mmCIF file of C-alpha atoms in Angstrom:
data_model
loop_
_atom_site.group_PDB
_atom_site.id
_atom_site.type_symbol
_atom_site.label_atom_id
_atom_site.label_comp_id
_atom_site.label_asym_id
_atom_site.label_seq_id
_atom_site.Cartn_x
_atom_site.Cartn_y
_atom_site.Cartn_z
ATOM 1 C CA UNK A 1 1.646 -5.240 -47.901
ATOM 2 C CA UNK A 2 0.618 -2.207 -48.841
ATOM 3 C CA UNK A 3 3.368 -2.210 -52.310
ATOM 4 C CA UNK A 4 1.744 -5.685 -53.158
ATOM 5 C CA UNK A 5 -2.167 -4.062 -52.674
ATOM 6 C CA UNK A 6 -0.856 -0.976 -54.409
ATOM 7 C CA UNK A 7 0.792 -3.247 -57.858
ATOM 8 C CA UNK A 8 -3.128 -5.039 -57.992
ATOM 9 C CA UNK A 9 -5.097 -1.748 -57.374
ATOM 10 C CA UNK A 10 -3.664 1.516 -57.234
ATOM 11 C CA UNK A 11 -4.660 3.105 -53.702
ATOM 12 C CA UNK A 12 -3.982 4.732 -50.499
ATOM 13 C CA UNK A 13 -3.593 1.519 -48.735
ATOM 14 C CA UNK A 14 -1.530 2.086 -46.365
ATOM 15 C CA UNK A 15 -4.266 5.641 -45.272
ATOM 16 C CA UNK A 16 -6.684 2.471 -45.490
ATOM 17 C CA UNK A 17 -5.202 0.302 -43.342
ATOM 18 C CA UNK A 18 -4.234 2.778 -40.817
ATOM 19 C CA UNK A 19 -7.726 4.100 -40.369
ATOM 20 C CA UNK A 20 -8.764 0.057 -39.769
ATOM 21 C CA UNK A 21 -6.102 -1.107 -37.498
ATOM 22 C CA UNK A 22 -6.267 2.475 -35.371
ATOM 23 C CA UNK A 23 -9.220 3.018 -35.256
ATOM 24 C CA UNK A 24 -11.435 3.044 -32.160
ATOM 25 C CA UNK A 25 -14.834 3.496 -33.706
ATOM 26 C CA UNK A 26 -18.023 2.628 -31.996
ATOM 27 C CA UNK A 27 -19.155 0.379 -34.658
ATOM 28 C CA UNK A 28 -17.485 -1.747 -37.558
ATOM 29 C CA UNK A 29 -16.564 0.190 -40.709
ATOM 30 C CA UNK A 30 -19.836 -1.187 -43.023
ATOM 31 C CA UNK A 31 -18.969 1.174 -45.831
ATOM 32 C CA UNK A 32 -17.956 -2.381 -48.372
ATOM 33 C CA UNK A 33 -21.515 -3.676 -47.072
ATOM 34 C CA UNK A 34 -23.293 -0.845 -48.063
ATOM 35 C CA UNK A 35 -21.937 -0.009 -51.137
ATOM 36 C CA UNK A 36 -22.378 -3.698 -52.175
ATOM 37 C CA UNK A 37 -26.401 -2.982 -51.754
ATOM 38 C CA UNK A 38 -26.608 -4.477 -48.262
ATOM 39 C CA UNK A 39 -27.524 -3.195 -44.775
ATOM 40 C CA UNK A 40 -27.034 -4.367 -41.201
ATOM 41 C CA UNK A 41 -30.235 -4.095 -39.515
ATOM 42 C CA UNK A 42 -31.358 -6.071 -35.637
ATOM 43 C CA UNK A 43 -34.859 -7.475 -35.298
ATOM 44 C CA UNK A 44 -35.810 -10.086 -32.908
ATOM 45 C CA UNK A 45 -35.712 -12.628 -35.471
ATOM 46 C CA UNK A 46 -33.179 -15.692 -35.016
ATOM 47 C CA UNK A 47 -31.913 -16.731 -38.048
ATOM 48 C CA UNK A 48 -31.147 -20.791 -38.663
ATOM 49 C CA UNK A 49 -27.405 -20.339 -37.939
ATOM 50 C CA UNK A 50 -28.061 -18.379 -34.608
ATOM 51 C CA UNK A 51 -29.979 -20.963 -33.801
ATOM 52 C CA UNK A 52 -27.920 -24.040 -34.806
ATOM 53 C CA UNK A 53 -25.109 -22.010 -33.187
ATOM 54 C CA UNK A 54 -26.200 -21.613 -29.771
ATOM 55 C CA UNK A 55 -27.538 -25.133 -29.731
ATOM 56 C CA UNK A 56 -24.047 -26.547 -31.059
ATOM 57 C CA UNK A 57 -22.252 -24.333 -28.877
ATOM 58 C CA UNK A 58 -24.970 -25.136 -26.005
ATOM 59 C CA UNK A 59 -25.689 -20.974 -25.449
ATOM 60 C CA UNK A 60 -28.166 -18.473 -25.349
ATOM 61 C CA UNK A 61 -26.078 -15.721 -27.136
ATOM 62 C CA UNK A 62 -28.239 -11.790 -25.980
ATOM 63 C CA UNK A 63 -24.864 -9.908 -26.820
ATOM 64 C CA UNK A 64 -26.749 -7.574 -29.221
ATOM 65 C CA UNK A 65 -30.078 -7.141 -27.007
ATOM 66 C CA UNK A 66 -29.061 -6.762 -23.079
ATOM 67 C CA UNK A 67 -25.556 -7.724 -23.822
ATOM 68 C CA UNK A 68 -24.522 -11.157 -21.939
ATOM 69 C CA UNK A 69 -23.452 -14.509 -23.058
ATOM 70 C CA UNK A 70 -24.852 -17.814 -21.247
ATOM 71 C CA UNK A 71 -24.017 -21.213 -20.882
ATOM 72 C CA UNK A 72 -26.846 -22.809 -21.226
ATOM 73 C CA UNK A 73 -26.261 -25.872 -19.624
ATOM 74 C CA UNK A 74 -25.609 -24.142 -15.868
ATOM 75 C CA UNK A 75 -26.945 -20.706 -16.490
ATOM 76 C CA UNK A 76 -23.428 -19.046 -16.027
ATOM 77 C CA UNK A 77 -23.014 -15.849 -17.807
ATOM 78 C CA UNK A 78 -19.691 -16.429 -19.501
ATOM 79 C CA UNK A 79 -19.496 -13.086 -21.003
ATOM 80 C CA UNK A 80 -20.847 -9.306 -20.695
ATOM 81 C CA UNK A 81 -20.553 -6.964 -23.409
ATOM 82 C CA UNK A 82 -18.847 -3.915 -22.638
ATOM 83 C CA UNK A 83 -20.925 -1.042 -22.499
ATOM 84 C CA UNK A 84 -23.704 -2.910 -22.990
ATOM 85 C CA UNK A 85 -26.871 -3.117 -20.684
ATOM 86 C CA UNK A 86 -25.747 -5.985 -18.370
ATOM 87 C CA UNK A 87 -22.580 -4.230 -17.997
ATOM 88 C CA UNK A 88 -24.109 -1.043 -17.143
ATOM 89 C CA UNK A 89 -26.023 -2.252 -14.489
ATOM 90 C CA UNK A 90 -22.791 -3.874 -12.778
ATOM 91 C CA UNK A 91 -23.292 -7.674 -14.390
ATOM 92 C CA UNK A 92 -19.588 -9.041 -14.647
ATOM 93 C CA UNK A 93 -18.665 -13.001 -16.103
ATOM 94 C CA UNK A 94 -18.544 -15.901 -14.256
ATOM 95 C CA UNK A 95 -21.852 -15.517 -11.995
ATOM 96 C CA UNK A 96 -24.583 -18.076 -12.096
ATOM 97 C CA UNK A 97 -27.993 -16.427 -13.144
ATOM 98 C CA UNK A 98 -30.529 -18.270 -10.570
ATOM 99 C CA UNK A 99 -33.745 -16.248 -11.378
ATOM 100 C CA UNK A 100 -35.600 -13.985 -14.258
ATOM 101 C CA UNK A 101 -38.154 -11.014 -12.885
ATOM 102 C CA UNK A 102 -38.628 -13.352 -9.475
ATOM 103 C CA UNK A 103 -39.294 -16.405 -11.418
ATOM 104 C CA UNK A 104 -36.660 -19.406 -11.524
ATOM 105 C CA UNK A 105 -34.402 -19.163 -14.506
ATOM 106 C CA UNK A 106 -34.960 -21.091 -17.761
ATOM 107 C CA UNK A 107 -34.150 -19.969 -20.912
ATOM 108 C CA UNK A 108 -37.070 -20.081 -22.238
ATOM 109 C CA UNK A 109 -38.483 -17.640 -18.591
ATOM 110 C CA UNK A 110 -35.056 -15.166 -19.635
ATOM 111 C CA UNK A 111 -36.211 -15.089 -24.143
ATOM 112 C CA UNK A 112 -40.054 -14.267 -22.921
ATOM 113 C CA UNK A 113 -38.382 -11.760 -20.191
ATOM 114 C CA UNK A 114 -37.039 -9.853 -22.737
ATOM 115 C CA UNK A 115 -39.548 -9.984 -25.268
ATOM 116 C CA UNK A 116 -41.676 -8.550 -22.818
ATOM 117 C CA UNK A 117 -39.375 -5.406 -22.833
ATOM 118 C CA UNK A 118 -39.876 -4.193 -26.431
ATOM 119 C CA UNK A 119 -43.808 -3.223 -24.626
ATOM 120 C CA UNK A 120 -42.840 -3.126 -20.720
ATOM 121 C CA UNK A 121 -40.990 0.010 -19.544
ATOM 122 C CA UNK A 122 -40.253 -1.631 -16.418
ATOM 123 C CA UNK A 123 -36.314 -2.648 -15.428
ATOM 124 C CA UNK A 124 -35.508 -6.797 -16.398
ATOM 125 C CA UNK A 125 -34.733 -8.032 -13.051
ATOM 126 C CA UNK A 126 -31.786 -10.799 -12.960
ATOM 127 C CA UNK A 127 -31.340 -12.914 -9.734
ATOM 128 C CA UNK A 128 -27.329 -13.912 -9.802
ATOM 129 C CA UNK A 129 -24.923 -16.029 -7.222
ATOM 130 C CA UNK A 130 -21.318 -15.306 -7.329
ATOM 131 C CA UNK A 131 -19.606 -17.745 -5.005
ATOM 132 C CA UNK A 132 -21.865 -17.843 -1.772
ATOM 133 C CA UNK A 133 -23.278 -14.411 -2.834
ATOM 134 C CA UNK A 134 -26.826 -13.650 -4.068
ATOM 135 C CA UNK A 135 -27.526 -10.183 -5.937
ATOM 136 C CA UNK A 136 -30.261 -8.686 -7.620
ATOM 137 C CA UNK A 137 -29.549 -6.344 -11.114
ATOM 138 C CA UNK A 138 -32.070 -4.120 -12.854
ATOM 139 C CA UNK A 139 -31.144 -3.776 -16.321
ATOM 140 C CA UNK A 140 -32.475 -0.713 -17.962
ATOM 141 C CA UNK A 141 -32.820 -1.824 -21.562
ATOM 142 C CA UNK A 142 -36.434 -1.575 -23.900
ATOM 143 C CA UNK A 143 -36.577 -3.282 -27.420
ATOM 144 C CA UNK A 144 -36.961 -7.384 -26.963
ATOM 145 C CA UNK A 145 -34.071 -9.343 -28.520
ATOM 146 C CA UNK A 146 -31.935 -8.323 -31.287
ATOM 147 C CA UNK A 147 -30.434 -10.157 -33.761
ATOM 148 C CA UNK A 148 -28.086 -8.691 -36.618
ATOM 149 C CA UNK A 149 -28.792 -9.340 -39.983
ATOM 150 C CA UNK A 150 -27.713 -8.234 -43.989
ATOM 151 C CA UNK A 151 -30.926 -6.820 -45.619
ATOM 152 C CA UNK A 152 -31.011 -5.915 -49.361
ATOM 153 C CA UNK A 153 -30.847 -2.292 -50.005
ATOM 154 C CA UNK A 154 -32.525 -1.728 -53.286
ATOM 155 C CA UNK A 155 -31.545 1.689 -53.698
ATOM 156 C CA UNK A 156 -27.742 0.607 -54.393
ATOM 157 C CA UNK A 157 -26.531 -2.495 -57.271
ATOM 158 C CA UNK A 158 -25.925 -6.082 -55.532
ATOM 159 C CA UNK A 159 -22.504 -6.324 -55.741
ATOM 160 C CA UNK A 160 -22.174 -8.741 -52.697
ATOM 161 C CA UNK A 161 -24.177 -11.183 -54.566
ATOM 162 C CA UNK A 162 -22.335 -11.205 -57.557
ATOM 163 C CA UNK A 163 -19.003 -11.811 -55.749
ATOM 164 C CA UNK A 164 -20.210 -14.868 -53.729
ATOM 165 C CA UNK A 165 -21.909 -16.450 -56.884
ATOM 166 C CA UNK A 166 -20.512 -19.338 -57.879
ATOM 167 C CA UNK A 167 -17.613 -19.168 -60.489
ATOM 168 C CA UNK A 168 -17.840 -21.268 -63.265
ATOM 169 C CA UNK A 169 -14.458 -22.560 -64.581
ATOM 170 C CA UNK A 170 -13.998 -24.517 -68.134
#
């Protein structure tokens, strides 16, 4: 791989690829991104593919805010991002969220919950059953829900748009 990279481009690819497949990072490398001219900021806006995602896939996806994954038909968390608020507080997969601040879960009572924490200093409560089992989790987490999205940076050229423009051909 890295002779065939190296007769396109001359490089260090193989010093490239190393760094990427060993590397155990915190965060994606986003150095292409931002060179391109783009950022990757989190507001609390969905975007119409979040959307149309968790309503195809039928979840409410809070990996990037308090960090859990739930099917929205049953209220089962299906996943917990590690390191993430959920997990911190001792949330694991596979329990059934029942309740939301002592009010019955909905998703609509679990997006407002959150929202309220961007302003409310106070710990999101989350009622959960696992198996016969009821337990109550405070999550620590401030800042409402987060969403990840590519922002122009107009300090730096668009390159990213000129390489996903359409090509013409004659």
């Amino acid at each position: 791989i890295v002779a065939a990279l190296s007769a396109v481009q001359p490089n260090d690819w193989a010093g490239f690829l190393n760094e990427r497949l060993h590397s155990t990072a915190a965060r994606a490398p986003l150095g292409g991104i931002e060179r391109s001219g783009w950022k990757l900021n989190y507001d609390g806006v969905r975007s119409d593919f979040w959307k149309a995602r968790e309503e195809t896939r039928k979840i409410i996806d809070l990996t990037y805010s308090i960090g859990i994954l739930i099917n929205n038909e049953d209220g089962t968390i299906s996943d917990v991002r590690y390191g993430g608020p959920a997990q911190k507080a001792g949330i694991a997969p596979s329990v059934k969220l029942i309740a939301v601040n002592s009010r019955q879960y909905t998703p609509t009572a679990l997006r407002e919950a959150i929202a309220k924490t961007a302003t409310d200093a106070r710990p999101l409560e989350l009622l959960v059953k696992d198996g016969e089992y009821y337990q109550t989790f405070r999550i620590d987490y401030q800042g409402g829900e987060k969403y990840p999205h590519l922002t122009r940076d107009a300090a730096t050229p668009d390159l990213l748009t000129a390489i996903l423009a359409p090509r013409v051909t004659k």
